[in-house]
Coordinates of C-alpha atoms and ligand atoms in Angstrom, one line a residue:
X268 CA 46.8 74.5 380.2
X269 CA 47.5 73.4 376.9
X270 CA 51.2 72.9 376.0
X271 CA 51.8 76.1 373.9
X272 CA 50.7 78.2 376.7
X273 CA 52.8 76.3 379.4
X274 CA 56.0 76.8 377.3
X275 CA 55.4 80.6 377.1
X276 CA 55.0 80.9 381.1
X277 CA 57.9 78.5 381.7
X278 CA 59.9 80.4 379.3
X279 CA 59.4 83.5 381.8
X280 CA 60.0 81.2 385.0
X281 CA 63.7 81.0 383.7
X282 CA 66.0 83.0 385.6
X283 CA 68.3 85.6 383.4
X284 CA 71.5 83.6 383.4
X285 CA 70.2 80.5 383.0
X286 CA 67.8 82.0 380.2
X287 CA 71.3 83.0 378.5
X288 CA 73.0 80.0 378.6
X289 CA 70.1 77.9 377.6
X290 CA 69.8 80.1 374.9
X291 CA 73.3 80.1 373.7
X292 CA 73.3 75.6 373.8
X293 CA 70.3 76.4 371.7
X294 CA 72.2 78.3 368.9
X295 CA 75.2 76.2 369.1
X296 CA 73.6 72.7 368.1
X297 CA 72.5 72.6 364.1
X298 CA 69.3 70.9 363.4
X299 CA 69.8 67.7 361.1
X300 CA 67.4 66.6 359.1
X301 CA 67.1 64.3 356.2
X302 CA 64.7 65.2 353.2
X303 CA 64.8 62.5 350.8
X304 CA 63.0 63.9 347.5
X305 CA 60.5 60.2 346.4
X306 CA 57.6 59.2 345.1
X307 CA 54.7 58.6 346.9
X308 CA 51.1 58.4 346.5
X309 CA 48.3 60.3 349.3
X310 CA 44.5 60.4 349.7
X311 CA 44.4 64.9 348.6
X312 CA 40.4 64.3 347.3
X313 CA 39.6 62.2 350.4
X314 CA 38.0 58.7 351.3
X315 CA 35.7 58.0 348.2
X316 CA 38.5 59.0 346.0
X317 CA 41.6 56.8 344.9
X318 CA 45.3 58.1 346.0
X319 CA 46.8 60.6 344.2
X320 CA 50.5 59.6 342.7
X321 CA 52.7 62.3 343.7
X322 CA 56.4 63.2 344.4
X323 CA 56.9 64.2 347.8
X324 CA 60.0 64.7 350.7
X325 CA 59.9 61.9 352.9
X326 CA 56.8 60.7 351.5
X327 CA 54.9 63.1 352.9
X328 CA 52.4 66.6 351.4
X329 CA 53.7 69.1 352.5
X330 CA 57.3 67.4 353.1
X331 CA 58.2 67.0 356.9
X332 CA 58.2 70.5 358.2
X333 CA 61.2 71.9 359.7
X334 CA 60.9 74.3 362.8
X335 CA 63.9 75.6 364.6
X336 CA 64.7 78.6 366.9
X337 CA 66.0 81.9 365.4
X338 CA 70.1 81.7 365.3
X339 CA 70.0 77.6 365.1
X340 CA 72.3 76.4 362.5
X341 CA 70.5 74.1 359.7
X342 CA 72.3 70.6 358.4
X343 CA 69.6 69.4 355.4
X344 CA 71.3 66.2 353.6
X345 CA 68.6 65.8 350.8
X346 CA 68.7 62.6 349.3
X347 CA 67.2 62.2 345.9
X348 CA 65.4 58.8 345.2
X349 CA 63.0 60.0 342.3
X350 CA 64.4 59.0 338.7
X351 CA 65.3 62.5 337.3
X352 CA 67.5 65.2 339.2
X353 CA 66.2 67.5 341.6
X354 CA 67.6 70.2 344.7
X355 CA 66.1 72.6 347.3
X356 CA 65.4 75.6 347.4
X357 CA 64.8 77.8 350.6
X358 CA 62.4 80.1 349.4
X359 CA 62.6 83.8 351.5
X360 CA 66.0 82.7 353.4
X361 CA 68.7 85.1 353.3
X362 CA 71.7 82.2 353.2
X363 CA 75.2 82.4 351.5
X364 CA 74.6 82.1 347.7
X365 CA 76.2 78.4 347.4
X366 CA 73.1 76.7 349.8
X367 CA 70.2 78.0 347.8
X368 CA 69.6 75.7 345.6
X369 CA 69.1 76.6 342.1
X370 CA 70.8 73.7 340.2
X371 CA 72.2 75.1 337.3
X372 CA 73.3 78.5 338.9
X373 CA 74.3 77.8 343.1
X374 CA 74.8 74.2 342.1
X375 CA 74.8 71.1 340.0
X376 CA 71.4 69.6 340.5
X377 CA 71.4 66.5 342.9
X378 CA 71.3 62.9 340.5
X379 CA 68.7 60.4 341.1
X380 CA 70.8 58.0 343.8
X381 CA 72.7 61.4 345.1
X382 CA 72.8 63.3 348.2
X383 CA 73.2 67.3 348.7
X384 CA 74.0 68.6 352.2
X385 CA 72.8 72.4 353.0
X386 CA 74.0 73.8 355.7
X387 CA 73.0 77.5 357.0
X388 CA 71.9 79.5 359.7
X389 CA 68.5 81.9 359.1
X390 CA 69.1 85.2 360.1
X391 CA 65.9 86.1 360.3
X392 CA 62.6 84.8 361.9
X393 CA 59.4 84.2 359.9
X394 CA 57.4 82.0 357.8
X395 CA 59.1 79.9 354.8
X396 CA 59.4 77.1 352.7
X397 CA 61.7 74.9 350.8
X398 CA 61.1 73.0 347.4
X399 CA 62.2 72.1 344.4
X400 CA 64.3 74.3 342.2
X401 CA 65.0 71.5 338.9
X402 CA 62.0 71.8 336.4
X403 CA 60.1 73.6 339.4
X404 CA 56.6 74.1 337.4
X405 CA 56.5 70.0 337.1
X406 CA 58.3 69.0 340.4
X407 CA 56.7 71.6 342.6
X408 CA 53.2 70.7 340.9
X409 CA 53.6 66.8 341.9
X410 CA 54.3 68.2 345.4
X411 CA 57.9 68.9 346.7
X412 CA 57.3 71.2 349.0
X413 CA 57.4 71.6 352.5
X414 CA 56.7 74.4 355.5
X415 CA 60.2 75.8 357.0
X416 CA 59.6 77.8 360.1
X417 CA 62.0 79.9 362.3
X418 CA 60.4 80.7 365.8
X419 CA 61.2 84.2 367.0
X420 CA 62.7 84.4 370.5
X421 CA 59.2 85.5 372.3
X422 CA 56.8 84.3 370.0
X423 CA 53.0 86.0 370.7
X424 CA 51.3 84.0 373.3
X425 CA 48.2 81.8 371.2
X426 CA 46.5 78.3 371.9
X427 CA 47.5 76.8 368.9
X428 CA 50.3 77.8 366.0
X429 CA 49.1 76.1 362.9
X430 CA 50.6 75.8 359.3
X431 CA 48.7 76.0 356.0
X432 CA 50.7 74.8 352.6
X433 CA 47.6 75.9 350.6
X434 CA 48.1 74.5 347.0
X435 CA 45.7 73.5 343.8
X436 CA 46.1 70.3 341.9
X437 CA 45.0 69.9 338.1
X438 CA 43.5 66.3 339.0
X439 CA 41.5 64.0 336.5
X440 CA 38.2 62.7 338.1
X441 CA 40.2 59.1 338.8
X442 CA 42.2 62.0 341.6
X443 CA 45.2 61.2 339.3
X444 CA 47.4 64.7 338.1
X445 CA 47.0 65.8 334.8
X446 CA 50.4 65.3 333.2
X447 CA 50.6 68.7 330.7
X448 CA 52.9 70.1 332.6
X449 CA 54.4 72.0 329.4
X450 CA 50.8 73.6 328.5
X451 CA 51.5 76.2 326.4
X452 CA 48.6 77.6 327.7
X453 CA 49.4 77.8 330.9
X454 CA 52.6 78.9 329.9
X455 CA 51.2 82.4 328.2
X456 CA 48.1 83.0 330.3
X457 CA 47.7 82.5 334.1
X458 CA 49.7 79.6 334.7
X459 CA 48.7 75.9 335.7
X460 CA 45.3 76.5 337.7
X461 CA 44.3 73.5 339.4
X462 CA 41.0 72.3 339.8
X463 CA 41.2 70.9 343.5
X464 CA 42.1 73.5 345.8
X465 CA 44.0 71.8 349.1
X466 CA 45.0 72.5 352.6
X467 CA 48.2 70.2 353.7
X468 CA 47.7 68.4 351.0
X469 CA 44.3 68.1 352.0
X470 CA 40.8 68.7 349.5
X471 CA 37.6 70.6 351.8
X472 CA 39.7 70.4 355.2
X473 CA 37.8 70.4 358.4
X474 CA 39.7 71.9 361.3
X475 CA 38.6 71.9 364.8
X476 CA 38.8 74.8 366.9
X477 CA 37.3 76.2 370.0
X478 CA 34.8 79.4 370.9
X479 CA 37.9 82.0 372.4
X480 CA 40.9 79.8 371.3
X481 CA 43.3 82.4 369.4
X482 CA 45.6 80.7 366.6
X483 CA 48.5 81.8 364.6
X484 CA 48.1 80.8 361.2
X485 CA 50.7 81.0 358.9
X486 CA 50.0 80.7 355.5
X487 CA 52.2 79.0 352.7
X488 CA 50.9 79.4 348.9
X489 CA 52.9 76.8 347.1
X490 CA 50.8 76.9 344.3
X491 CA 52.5 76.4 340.7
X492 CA 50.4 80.0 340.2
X493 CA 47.3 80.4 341.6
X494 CA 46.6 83.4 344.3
X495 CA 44.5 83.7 346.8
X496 CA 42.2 86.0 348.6
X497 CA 41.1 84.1 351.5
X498 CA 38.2 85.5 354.5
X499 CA 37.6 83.7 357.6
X500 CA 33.3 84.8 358.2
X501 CA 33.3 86.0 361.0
X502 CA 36.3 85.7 361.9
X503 CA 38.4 89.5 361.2
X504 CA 42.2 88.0 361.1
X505 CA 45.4 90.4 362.0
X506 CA 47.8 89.9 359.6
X507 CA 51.3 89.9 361.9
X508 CA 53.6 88.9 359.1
X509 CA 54.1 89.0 355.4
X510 CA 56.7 86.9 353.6
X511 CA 58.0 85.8 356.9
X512 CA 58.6 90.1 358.1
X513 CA 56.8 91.4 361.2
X514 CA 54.4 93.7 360.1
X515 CA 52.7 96.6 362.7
X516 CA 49.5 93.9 363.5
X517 CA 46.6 95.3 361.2
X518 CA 43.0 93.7 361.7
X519 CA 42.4 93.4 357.9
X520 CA 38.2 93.8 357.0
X521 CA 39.2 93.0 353.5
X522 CA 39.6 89.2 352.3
X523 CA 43.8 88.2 353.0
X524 CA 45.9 88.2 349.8
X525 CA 48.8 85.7 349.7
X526 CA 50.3 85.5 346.0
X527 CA 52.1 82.1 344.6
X528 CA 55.0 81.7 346.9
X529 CA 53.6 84.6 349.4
X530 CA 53.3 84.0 353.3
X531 CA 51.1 85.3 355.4
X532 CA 51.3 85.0 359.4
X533 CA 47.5 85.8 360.6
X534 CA 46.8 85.9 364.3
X535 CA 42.5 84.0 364.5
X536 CA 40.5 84.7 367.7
X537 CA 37.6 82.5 366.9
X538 CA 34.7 84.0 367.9
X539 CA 31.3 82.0 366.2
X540 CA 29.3 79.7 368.4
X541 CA 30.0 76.4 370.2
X542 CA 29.0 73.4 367.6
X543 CA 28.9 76.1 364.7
X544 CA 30.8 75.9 361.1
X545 CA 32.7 78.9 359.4
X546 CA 34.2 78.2 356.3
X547 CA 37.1 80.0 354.6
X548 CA 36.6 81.5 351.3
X549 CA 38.8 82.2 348.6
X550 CA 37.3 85.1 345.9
X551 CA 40.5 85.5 343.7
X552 CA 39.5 84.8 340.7
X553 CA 35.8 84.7 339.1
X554 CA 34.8 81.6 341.2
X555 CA 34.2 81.9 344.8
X556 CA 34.8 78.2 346.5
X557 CA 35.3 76.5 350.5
X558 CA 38.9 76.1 351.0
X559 CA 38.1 74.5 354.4
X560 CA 36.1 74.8 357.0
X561 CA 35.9 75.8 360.7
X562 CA 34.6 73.6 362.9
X563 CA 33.4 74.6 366.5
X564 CA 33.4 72.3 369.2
X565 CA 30.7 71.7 372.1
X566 CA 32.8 73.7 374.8
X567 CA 34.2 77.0 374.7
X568 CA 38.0 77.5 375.5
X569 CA 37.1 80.7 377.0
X570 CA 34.6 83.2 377.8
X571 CA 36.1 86.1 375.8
X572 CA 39.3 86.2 373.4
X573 CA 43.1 87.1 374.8
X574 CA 44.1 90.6 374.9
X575 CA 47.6 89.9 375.3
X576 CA 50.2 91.6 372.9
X577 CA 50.4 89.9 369.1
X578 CA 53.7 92.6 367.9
X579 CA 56.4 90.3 366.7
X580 CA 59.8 92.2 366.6
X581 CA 60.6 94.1 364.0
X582 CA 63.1 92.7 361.2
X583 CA 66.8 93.2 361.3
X584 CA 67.2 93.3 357.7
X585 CA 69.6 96.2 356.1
X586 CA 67.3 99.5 355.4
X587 CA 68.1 100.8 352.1
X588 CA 69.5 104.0 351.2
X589 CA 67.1 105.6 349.1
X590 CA 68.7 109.2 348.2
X591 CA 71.7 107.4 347.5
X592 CA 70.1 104.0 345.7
X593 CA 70.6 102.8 342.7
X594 CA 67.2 102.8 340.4
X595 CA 66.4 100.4 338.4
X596 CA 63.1 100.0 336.0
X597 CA 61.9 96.5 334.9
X598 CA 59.3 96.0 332.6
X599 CA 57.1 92.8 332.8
X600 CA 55.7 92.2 329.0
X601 CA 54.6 89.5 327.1
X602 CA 52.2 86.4 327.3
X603 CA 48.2 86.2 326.1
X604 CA 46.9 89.8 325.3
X605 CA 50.1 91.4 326.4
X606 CA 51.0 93.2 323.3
X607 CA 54.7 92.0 323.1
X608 CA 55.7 92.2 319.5
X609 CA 59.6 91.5 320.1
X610 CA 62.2 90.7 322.2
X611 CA 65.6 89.1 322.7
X612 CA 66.1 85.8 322.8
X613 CA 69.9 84.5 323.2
X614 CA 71.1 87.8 322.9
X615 CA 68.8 88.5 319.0
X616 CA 65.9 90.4 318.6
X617 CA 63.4 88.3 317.3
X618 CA 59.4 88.5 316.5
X619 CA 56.7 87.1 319.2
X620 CA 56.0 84.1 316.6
X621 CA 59.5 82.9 316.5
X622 CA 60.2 83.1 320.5
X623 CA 56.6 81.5 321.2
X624 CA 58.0 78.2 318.8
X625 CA 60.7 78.1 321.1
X626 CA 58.4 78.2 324.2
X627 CA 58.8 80.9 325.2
X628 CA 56.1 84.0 325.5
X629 CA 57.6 86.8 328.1
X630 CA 60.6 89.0 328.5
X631 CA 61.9 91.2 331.1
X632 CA 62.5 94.6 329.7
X633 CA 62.8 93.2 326.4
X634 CA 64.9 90.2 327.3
X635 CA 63.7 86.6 327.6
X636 CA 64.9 84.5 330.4
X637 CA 65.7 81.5 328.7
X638 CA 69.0 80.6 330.5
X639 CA 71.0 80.3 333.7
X640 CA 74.2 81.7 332.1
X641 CA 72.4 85.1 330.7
X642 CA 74.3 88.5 331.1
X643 CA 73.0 90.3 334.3
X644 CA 69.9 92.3 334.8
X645 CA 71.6 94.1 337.8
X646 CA 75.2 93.5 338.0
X647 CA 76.3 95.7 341.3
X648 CA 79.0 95.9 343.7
X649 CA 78.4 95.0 347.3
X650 CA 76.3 96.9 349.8
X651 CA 74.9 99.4 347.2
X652 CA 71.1 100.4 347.7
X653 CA 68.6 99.3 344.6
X654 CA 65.6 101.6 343.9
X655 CA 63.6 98.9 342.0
X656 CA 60.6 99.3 339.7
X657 CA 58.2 96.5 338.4
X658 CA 56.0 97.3 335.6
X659 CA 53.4 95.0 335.0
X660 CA 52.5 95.6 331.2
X661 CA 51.0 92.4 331.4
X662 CA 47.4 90.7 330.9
X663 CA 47.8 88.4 334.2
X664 CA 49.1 89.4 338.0
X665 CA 53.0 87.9 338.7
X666 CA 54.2 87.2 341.9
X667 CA 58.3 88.5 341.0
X668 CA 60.5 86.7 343.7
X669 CA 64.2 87.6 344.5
X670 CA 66.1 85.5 345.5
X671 CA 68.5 85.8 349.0
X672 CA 67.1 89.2 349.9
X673 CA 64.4 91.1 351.2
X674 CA 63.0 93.9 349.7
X675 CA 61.3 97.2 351.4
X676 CA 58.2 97.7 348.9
X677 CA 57.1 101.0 349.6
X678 CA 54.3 102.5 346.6
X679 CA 52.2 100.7 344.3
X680 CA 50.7 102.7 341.9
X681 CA 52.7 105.8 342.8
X682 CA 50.6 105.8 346.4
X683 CA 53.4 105.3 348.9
X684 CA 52.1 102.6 351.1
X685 CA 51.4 103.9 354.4
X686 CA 53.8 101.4 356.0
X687 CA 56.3 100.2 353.8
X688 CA 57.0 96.2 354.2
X689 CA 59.1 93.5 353.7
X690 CA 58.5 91.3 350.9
X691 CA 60.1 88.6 349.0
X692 CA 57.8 87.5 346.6
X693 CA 55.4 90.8 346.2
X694 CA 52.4 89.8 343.8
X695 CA 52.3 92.7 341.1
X696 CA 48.7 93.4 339.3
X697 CA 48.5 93.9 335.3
X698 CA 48.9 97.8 334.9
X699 CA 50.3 97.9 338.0
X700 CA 53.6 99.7 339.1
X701 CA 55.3 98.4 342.4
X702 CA 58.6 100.7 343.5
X703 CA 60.9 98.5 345.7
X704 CA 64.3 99.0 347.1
X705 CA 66.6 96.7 348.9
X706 CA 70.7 96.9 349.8
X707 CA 72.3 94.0 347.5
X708 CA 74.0 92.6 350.1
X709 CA 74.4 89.3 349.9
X710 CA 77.4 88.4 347.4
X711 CA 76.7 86.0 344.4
X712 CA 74.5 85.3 341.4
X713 CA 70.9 85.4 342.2
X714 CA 67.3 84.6 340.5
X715 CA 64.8 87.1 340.2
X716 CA 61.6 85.3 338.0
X717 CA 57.9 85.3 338.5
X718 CA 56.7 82.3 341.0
X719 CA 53.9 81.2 338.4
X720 CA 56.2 78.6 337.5
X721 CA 55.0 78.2 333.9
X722 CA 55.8 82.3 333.4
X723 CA 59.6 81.5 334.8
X724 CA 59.2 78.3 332.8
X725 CA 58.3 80.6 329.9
X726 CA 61.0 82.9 330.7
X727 CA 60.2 84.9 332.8
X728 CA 63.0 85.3 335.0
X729 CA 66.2 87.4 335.2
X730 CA 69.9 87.4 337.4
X731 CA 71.1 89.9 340.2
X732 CA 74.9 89.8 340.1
X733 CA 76.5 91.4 343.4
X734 CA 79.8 91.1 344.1
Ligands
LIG253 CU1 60.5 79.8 345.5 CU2 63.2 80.6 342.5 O1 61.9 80.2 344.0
LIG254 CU1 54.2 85.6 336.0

């Protein structure tokens, strides 16, 4: 019995009082941890290649990941030894307004030499992730990033619960990154693409599994913009979770989309053959390519996959009030074929020319996100219910992330979506309309930009006042 499984079944040997007061000890100790924001250098191509040079937390790609149980308290003291300032961000996290990180707007970004301490507790179980949030298309591109996980309190019974920080580095064929980090053409079109696609930091990954061994596999795209559309061959995966939310478990016969900063908790029953190879596919954009690959061992685990249950418990996040709710229409426009011909910049209307000289090529119903200290996009009171519209008028898809809440997305297109979900960062298609709505809850001044860093980077990003 491997130790996943034993922890389950001793988990139900507990006896109800002790089970309690376990449980409680549990949520009264915070987890410390120490992040310290370097540089550091790792093999992402593999043997034949040299090391990469990259920024990492703790020297490590993906940074040290950080697992606690649901209602453990969090005490993060991030140090900052790189030579320009930096901060955390935890991306999908529902935490008071001061502790999430956006220097410039929660906080003064951490000095080379300086330490920041966050301290929280997640109210909600799921799959995240932290990383930078100073110059984030450049810092989150040379890798400061890591996996933050918050068990639920009876987890689905698998072998094996794995991570994967996909990403895709721009690399020059010495494995080196390609330093044009302000690309305008990134900037206006898709964003930075890389050329080598990676799992954990890894190029063409090879993981070993087992005939009948069933994985959770939760998926992290920290990607400075690329999307992915990922099937496993044989393989049919139920997708459990999106953004970190318990979704109704849905075997999905279509490849799995996770968008820049999406999540995407998949329960794997692997089914091929003893000794055989499946690899995982990724058919986003015109190129097909192996993101990794599958590999079977001599002995099976088991002679035919669990049935036990996979449901995780539903979220406990605030439903919205949707007769009552507030609506609200944003328009994405601007970039490469977008049609923009003006827009706001520092509160002036100005022609596409002028605002692309200044860097910047998008706005958000007519208003480019150039700044921290901009005038609102939603400026509400406490508690009410938002009814929120994306428009894509755009050439390219754009993951549009809020920060400190969750929203319910329930139509694209108009089609009401059979079950609505949870989502944080939902990836919206050009021509495509998304209708979201969320209670604005969570008191402060929050970021809502596009997760292709180069778009927010371009301006493509907006505030949520609630107060
Ligand atoms: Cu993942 Cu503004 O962040
Ligand atoms: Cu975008």
């Amino acid at each position: 019995m491997n130790r996943r499984l034993f922890l389950q079944y001793s988990g139900v040997a507990l006896s109800g009082v002790f089970a309690t007061a376990h449980a409680k000890k549990v949520a009264a100790k915070a987890r410390a941890v120490k992040l310290t924001a370097g540089f550091t250098s790792t093999k992402i191509v593999g043997p034949d290649f040299p090391a990469t040079d990259v920024w990492g937390f703790n020297g490590l790609i993906p940074g040290t990941p950080i697992r606690i149980s649901r209602g453990q308290s969090l005490d993060v003291t991030v140090a900052n030894a790189l030579n320009v300032p930096t901060s955390v961000h935890w991306h999908g996290i529902r935490l008071p307004n001061a502790m999430d990180g956006v220097a410039g707007l929660t906080q003064a970004a951490i000095q080379p030499g300086e330490l920041f301490r966050y301290q929280f507790t997640p109210p909600d179980s799921g799959t995240y992730w932290y990383h930078s949030h100073v110059n984030a298309h450049e810092q989150v591109g040379r890798g400061l990033y890591g996996p933050l996980i918050i068990e639920e309190a009876a987890p689905p019974m698998v072998d094996r619960d794995l991570i994967w920080m996909i990403d895709d580095w721009r690399l020059r064929d010495d494995a080196a990154i390609i330093e044009d980090f302000e690309s305008g053409h990134d900037r206006s079109h898709a964003g930075r693409i890389g050329n080598v696609p990676t799992v954990n930091g890894r190029f063409r990954d090879i993981v070993k599994v087992r005939t009948g061994e069933r994985i959770r596999l939760r998926l992290i795209n920290a990607s400075n913009a690329r999307n992915f559309s990922l099937s496993f061959g044989d393989v049919t995966p139920t997708v459990i979770a999106i953004d970190g939310q318990a979704v109704r478990p849905f075997a999905s016969d279509k490849p799995v989309i996770v968008g820049a900063a999406g999540r995407v908790d998949l329960i794997l029953d692997m089914i091929g053959d003893p000794d055989s190879v499946a690899p995982v596919i990724d058919n986003f954009y015109r190129n097909s390519f192996d993101l990794a690959k599958f590999v079977y061992e001599k002995t099976p685990l088991r002679e035919s996959v669990l049935e036990t249950p996979i449901d995780l418990a539903p979220a406990e996040i605030p439903e919205p009030d949707l007769t009552g709710a507030l609506e609200k229409e944003v328009t994405i426009a601007g970039g490469a074929m977008g049609g923009l011909r003006r827009a706001k910049l520092d509160g002036e209307w100005m022609g596409l020319r002028e605002i692309a000289r200044k860097g910047y090529v998008w706005a958000l119903n007519d208003v480019v996100g150039n700044k921290l200290d901009m005038p609102p996009l939603i400026d509400v009171k406490r508690g009410t219910s938002i009814r929120l519209t994306i428009h894509n008028k755009t050439a390219f898809p754009h993951p549009m992330h809020l920060h400190g809440h969750h929203m319910k997305m329930f139509s694209i297109n108009e089609q009401a979506l059979p079950e609505p979900r949870w989502v944080d960062s939902p990836l919206v298609m050009p021509d495509q309309t998304v209708e979201l709505a969320f209670v604005a809850d969570n008191p402060g001044e929050w970021l809502f930009h596009c997760h292709a860093l180069e778009h927010h980077a371009a301006g493509l990003g907006a505030l949520v006042r609630i107060v």
